[in-house]
mmCIF file of N, CA and C in Angstrom:
data_model
loop_
_atom_site.group_PDB
_atom_site.id
_atom_site.type_symbol
_atom_site.label_atom_id
_atom_site.label_comp_id
_atom_site.label_asym_id
_atom_site.label_seq_id
_atom_site.Cartn_x
_atom_site.Cartn_y
_atom_site.Cartn_z
ATOM 1 N N VAL S 1 0.685 -1.099 0.042
ATOM 2 C CA VAL S 1 0.122 -0.043 -0.098
ATOM 3 C C VAL S 1 0.772 1.113 -0.231
ATOM 4 N N VAL S 2 0.520 2.059 -0.930
ATOM 5 C CA VAL S 2 1.310 3.459 -0.916
ATOM 6 C C VAL S 2 0.223 4.481 -0.750
ATOM 7 N N ALA S 3 0.600 5.451 0.103
ATOM 8 C CA ALA S 3 -0.135 6.468 0.593
ATOM 9 C C ALA S 3 0.431 7.720 0.574
ATOM 10 N N SER S 4 -0.014 8.795 0.016
ATOM 11 C CA SER S 4 0.789 10.031 -0.164
ATOM 12 C C SER S 4 -0.159 11.218 -0.140
ATOM 13 N N THR S 5 0.104 12.347 0.683
ATOM 14 C CA THR S 5 -0.621 13.288 0.600
ATOM 15 C C THR S 5 -0.149 14.555 -0.226
ATOM 16 N N ALA S 6 0.976 14.181 -0.784
ATOM 17 C CA ALA S 6 1.660 15.176 -1.711
ATOM 18 C C ALA S 6 0.987 15.328 -3.196
ATOM 19 N N SER S 7 0.818 16.459 -3.381
ATOM 20 C CA SER S 7 -0.106 16.910 -4.939
ATOM 21 C C SER S 7 1.008 17.421 -5.781
ATOM 22 N N PRO S 8 1.255 17.305 -6.966
ATOM 23 C CA PRO S 8 1.768 18.049 -8.007
ATOM 24 C C PRO S 8 1.450 19.483 -7.848
ATOM 25 N N TYR S 9 0.431 20.021 -7.486
ATOM 26 C CA TYR S 9 0.281 21.406 -7.407
ATOM 27 C C TYR S 9 0.930 22.001 -6.145
ATOM 28 N N LYS S 10 1.334 21.309 -5.325
ATOM 29 C CA LYS S 10 2.148 21.847 -4.307
ATOM 30 C C LYS S 10 3.556 22.286 -4.696
ATOM 31 N N PHE S 11 3.754 21.727 -5.551
ATOM 32 C CA PHE S 11 5.192 22.337 -6.119
ATOM 33 C C PHE S 11 5.266 22.218 -7.917
ATOM 34 N N GLY S 12 4.172 22.915 -8.308
ATOM 35 C CA GLY S 12 3.933 23.051 -9.423
ATOM 36 C C GLY S 12 4.896 23.349 -10.342
ATOM 37 N N GLN S 13 5.748 24.455 -10.099
ATOM 38 C CA GLN S 13 6.470 25.104 -10.937
ATOM 39 C C GLN S 13 7.983 23.974 -11.018
ATOM 40 N N ASP S 14 8.198 23.451 -10.076
ATOM 41 C CA ASP S 14 9.105 22.295 -10.131
ATOM 42 C C ASP S 14 8.765 21.075 -10.785
ATOM 43 N N VAL S 15 7.533 20.758 -10.767
ATOM 44 C CA VAL S 15 7.003 19.599 -11.507
ATOM 45 C C VAL S 15 6.877 20.084 -13.063
ATOM 46 N N CYS S 16 6.368 21.103 -13.616
ATOM 47 C CA CYS S 16 6.501 21.440 -14.715
ATOM 48 C C CYS S 16 7.669 21.487 -15.574
ATOM 49 N N LYS S 17 8.675 21.963 -14.715
ATOM 50 C CA LYS S 17 10.326 21.880 -15.374
ATOM 51 C C LYS S 17 10.708 20.374 -15.126
ATOM 52 N N ALA S 18 10.223 19.585 -14.261
ATOM 53 C CA ALA S 18 10.751 18.188 -14.084
ATOM 54 C C ALA S 18 10.190 17.362 -15.426
ATOM 55 N N ILE S 19 8.978 17.804 -15.698
ATOM 56 C CA ILE S 19 8.317 16.997 -16.933
ATOM 57 C C ILE S 19 8.593 17.728 -18.290
ATOM 58 N N GLY S 20 9.356 18.738 -18.200
ATOM 59 C CA GLY S 20 9.582 19.617 -19.536
ATOM 60 C C GLY S 20 8.387 20.258 -20.126
ATOM 61 N N ALA S 21 7.393 20.674 -19.366
ATOM 62 C CA ALA S 21 6.361 21.383 -19.711
ATOM 63 C C ALA S 21 6.713 22.651 -20.071
ATOM 64 N N ASP S 22 6.032 23.435 -20.798
ATOM 65 C CA ASP S 22 6.466 24.928 -21.355
ATOM 66 C C ASP S 22 5.840 25.860 -20.286
ATOM 67 N N LEU S 23 6.678 26.343 -19.281
ATOM 68 C CA LEU S 23 6.397 27.125 -18.193
ATOM 69 C C LEU S 23 7.133 28.308 -18.811
ATOM 70 N N THR S 24 6.401 29.640 -18.878
ATOM 71 C CA THR S 24 6.783 30.693 -19.400
ATOM 72 C C THR S 24 6.917 31.865 -18.133
ATOM 73 N N SER S 25 6.329 31.429 -17.357
ATOM 74 C CA SER S 25 6.157 32.665 -16.002
ATOM 75 C C SER S 25 6.039 31.842 -14.612
ATOM 76 N N ASP S 26 6.520 32.678 -13.799
ATOM 77 C CA ASP S 26 6.318 31.932 -12.503
ATOM 78 C C ASP S 26 5.046 32.672 -11.586
ATOM 79 N N ALA S 27 4.437 33.169 -12.340
ATOM 80 C CA ALA S 27 3.176 33.726 -11.803
ATOM 81 C C ALA S 27 2.276 32.557 -11.436
ATOM 82 N N PRO S 28 1.794 32.612 -10.093
ATOM 83 C CA PRO S 28 0.987 31.402 -9.526
ATOM 84 C C PRO S 28 -0.074 30.846 -10.392
ATOM 85 N N ALA S 29 -0.813 31.640 -11.363
ATOM 86 C CA ALA S 29 -1.949 31.532 -12.167
ATOM 87 C C ALA S 29 -1.256 30.478 -13.420
ATOM 88 N N ASP S 30 -0.241 31.132 -13.812
ATOM 89 C CA ASP S 30 0.447 30.206 -14.727
ATOM 90 C C ASP S 30 1.178 29.322 -14.472
ATOM 91 N N ILE S 31 1.414 28.883 -13.564
ATOM 92 C CA ILE S 31 1.957 27.799 -12.878
ATOM 93 C C ILE S 31 0.930 26.426 -13.173
ATOM 94 N N ILE S 32 -0.030 27.151 -12.106
ATOM 95 C CA ILE S 32 -1.486 25.828 -12.171
ATOM 96 C C ILE S 32 -1.835 25.611 -13.573
ATOM 97 N N SER S 33 -2.183 26.651 -14.681
ATOM 98 C CA SER S 33 -2.287 26.315 -15.942
ATOM 99 C C SER S 33 -1.529 25.577 -16.965
ATOM 100 N N CYS S 34 -0.358 25.647 -16.572
ATOM 101 C CA CYS S 34 0.835 24.955 -17.173
ATOM 102 C C CYS S 34 0.561 23.429 -16.574
ATOM 103 N N LEU S 35 0.432 23.397 -15.285
ATOM 104 C CA LEU S 35 0.502 21.748 -14.820
ATOM 105 C C LEU S 35 -0.833 21.225 -15.254
ATOM 106 N N GLU S 36 -1.996 22.215 -15.470
ATOM 107 C CA GLU S 36 -3.414 21.472 -15.815
ATOM 108 C C GLU S 36 -3.112 20.893 -17.075
ATOM 109 N N ASN S 37 -2.432 21.812 -17.933
ATOM 110 C CA ASN S 37 -2.466 21.489 -19.605
ATOM 111 C C ASN S 37 -1.506 20.140 -19.769
ATOM 112 N N ALA S 38 -0.399 20.203 -18.773
ATOM 113 C CA ALA S 38 0.523 19.023 -18.975
ATOM 114 C C ALA S 38 -0.011 17.789 -18.657
ATOM 115 N N SER S 39 -0.691 17.903 -17.386
ATOM 116 C CA SER S 39 -1.129 16.771 -16.767
ATOM 117 C C SER S 39 -2.649 16.204 -17.106
ATOM 118 N N GLY S 40 -3.183 16.980 -17.771
ATOM 119 C CA GLY S 40 -4.658 16.891 -18.075
ATOM 120 C C GLY S 40 -5.595 16.623 -16.907
ATOM 121 N N THR S 41 -5.256 17.295 -15.860
ATOM 122 C CA THR S 41 -5.901 17.223 -14.666
ATOM 123 C C THR S 41 -6.187 18.723 -14.136
ATOM 124 N N LYS S 42 -7.429 18.830 -13.321
ATOM 125 C CA LYS S 42 -7.660 20.233 -13.018
ATOM 126 C C LYS S 42 -7.002 20.439 -11.428
ATOM 127 N N ALA S 43 -6.499 21.519 -11.160
ATOM 128 C CA ALA S 43 -5.965 21.645 -9.941
ATOM 129 C C ALA S 43 -7.032 21.801 -8.973
ATOM 130 N N PRO S 44 -7.018 21.567 -7.472
ATOM 131 C CA PRO S 44 -7.771 21.391 -6.407
ATOM 132 C C PRO S 44 -8.444 22.873 -6.419
ATOM 133 N N ALA S 45 -9.756 22.887 -6.310
ATOM 134 C CA ALA S 45 -10.608 24.180 -6.257
ATOM 135 C C ALA S 45 -10.133 25.331 -5.126
ATOM 136 N N PRO S 46 -9.987 24.212 -3.834
ATOM 137 C CA PRO S 46 -9.336 25.297 -2.766
ATOM 138 C C PRO S 46 -7.824 26.205 -3.449
ATOM 139 N N LEU S 47 -7.234 25.121 -4.308
ATOM 140 C CA LEU S 47 -6.024 26.141 -4.676
ATOM 141 C C LEU S 47 -6.524 27.158 -5.660
ATOM 142 N N VAL S 48 -7.325 26.911 -6.594
ATOM 143 C CA VAL S 48 -7.396 27.897 -7.469
ATOM 144 C C VAL S 48 -8.281 29.215 -6.966
ATOM 145 N N ARG S 49 -8.957 28.803 -5.691
ATOM 146 C CA ARG S 49 -9.593 29.939 -5.068
ATOM 147 C C ARG S 49 -8.425 30.943 -4.683
ATOM 148 N N THR S 50 -7.229 30.368 -4.143
ATOM 149 C CA THR S 50 -6.323 31.555 -3.573
ATOM 150 C C THR S 50 -5.978 32.379 -4.579
ATOM 151 N N LEU S 51 -6.139 32.038 -5.699
ATOM 152 C CA LEU S 51 -5.788 33.183 -6.787
ATOM 153 C C LEU S 51 -6.510 34.438 -6.825
ATOM 154 N N THR S 52 -7.420 34.294 -6.082
ATOM 155 C CA THR S 52 -8.474 35.460 -5.946
ATOM 156 C C THR S 52 -8.616 36.124 -4.743
ATOM 157 N N MET S 53 -7.929 35.519 -3.649
ATOM 158 C CA MET S 53 -8.088 35.818 -2.348
ATOM 159 C C MET S 53 -7.317 37.116 -1.852
ATOM 160 N N PRO S 54 -7.838 37.935 -1.093
ATOM 161 C CA PRO S 54 -6.782 39.064 -0.811
ATOM 162 C C PRO S 54 -5.744 38.554 -0.010
ATOM 163 N N VAL S 55 -4.392 38.809 -0.172
ATOM 164 C CA VAL S 55 -3.257 38.893 0.599
ATOM 165 C C VAL S 55 -3.444 39.100 2.041
ATOM 166 N N ARG S 56 -3.026 38.336 2.937
ATOM 167 C CA ARG S 56 -3.331 38.605 4.142
ATOM 168 C C ARG S 56 -1.934 38.956 5.221
ATOM 169 N N PHE S 57 -0.903 38.407 4.749
ATOM 170 C CA PHE S 57 0.107 38.873 5.082
ATOM 171 C C PHE S 57 1.160 39.580 4.369
ATOM 172 N N THR S 58 1.734 40.540 4.746
ATOM 173 C CA THR S 58 2.838 41.186 3.769
ATOM 174 C C THR S 58 3.993 41.580 4.464
ATOM 175 N N LYS S 59 4.120 41.348 5.969
ATOM 176 C CA LYS S 59 5.274 41.584 6.569
ATOM 177 C C LYS S 59 6.559 40.617 6.305
ATOM 178 N N VAL S 60 7.733 41.072 6.120
ATOM 179 C CA VAL S 60 8.843 40.196 6.165
ATOM 180 C C VAL S 60 9.790 40.469 7.162
ATOM 181 N N ILE S 61 10.274 39.652 7.859
ATOM 182 C CA ILE S 61 11.127 39.667 8.945
ATOM 183 C C ILE S 61 12.451 39.163 8.689
ATOM 184 N N ASP S 62 13.492 39.751 8.855
ATOM 185 C CA ASP S 62 14.966 39.217 8.637
ATOM 186 C C ASP S 62 15.016 37.966 9.890
ATOM 187 N N ALA S 63 15.554 37.005 9.327
ATOM 188 C CA ALA S 63 15.909 35.921 10.030
ATOM 189 C C ALA S 63 16.363 35.989 11.594
ATOM 190 N N ASP S 64 17.464 37.237 11.639
ATOM 191 C CA ASP S 64 18.340 37.582 12.645
ATOM 192 C C ASP S 64 17.345 38.376 13.635
ATOM 193 N N LYS S 65 16.201 38.741 12.854
ATOM 194 C CA LYS S 65 15.148 39.852 13.977
ATOM 195 C C LYS S 65 13.991 38.872 14.386
ATOM 196 N N MET S 66 13.895 37.755 13.990
ATOM 197 C CA MET S 66 12.591 36.976 14.158
ATOM 198 C C MET S 66 12.371 36.814 15.572
ATOM 199 N N ALA S 67 13.233 36.442 16.475
ATOM 200 C CA ALA S 67 13.249 36.282 17.595
ATOM 201 C C ALA S 67 12.538 37.458 18.629
ATOM 202 N N ASP S 68 13.138 38.728 18.254
ATOM 203 C CA ASP S 68 12.834 39.992 18.650
ATOM 204 C C ASP S 68 11.286 40.272 18.302
ATOM 205 N N PHE S 69 10.923 40.089 17.019
ATOM 206 C CA PHE S 69 9.600 40.202 16.509
ATOM 207 C C PHE S 69 8.588 39.381 17.286
ATOM 208 N N VAL S 70 8.834 38.187 17.562
ATOM 209 C CA VAL S 70 8.047 37.059 18.030
ATOM 210 C C VAL S 70 7.776 37.722 19.597
ATOM 211 N N PHE S 71 8.783 37.978 20.270
ATOM 212 C CA PHE S 71 8.547 38.010 21.656
ATOM 213 C C PHE S 71 8.571 39.420 22.132
ATOM 214 N N ASN S 72 8.624 40.481 21.132
ATOM 215 C CA ASN S 72 8.425 41.865 21.519
ATOM 216 C C ASN S 72 7.698 42.500 20.627
ATOM 217 N N GLY S 73 6.885 42.009 19.565
ATOM 218 C CA GLY S 73 5.827 42.469 18.441
ATOM 219 C C GLY S 73 6.921 43.587 17.778
#
């Protein structure tokens, strides 16, 4: 028995490159479309929905400042 929770859509850009698919952009919608076309499958609906959702997190913290941010805000 082989079980896996991995989806090729989780690593779409790498999968497209690995199978030699014509990936011309690193935009998420283009990566999903490339993989759908190359595999003949549809991307999971929850993943496709993320393309139209608002961005919730924009703050970027340098690794050396993470502890300070976590503990002191």
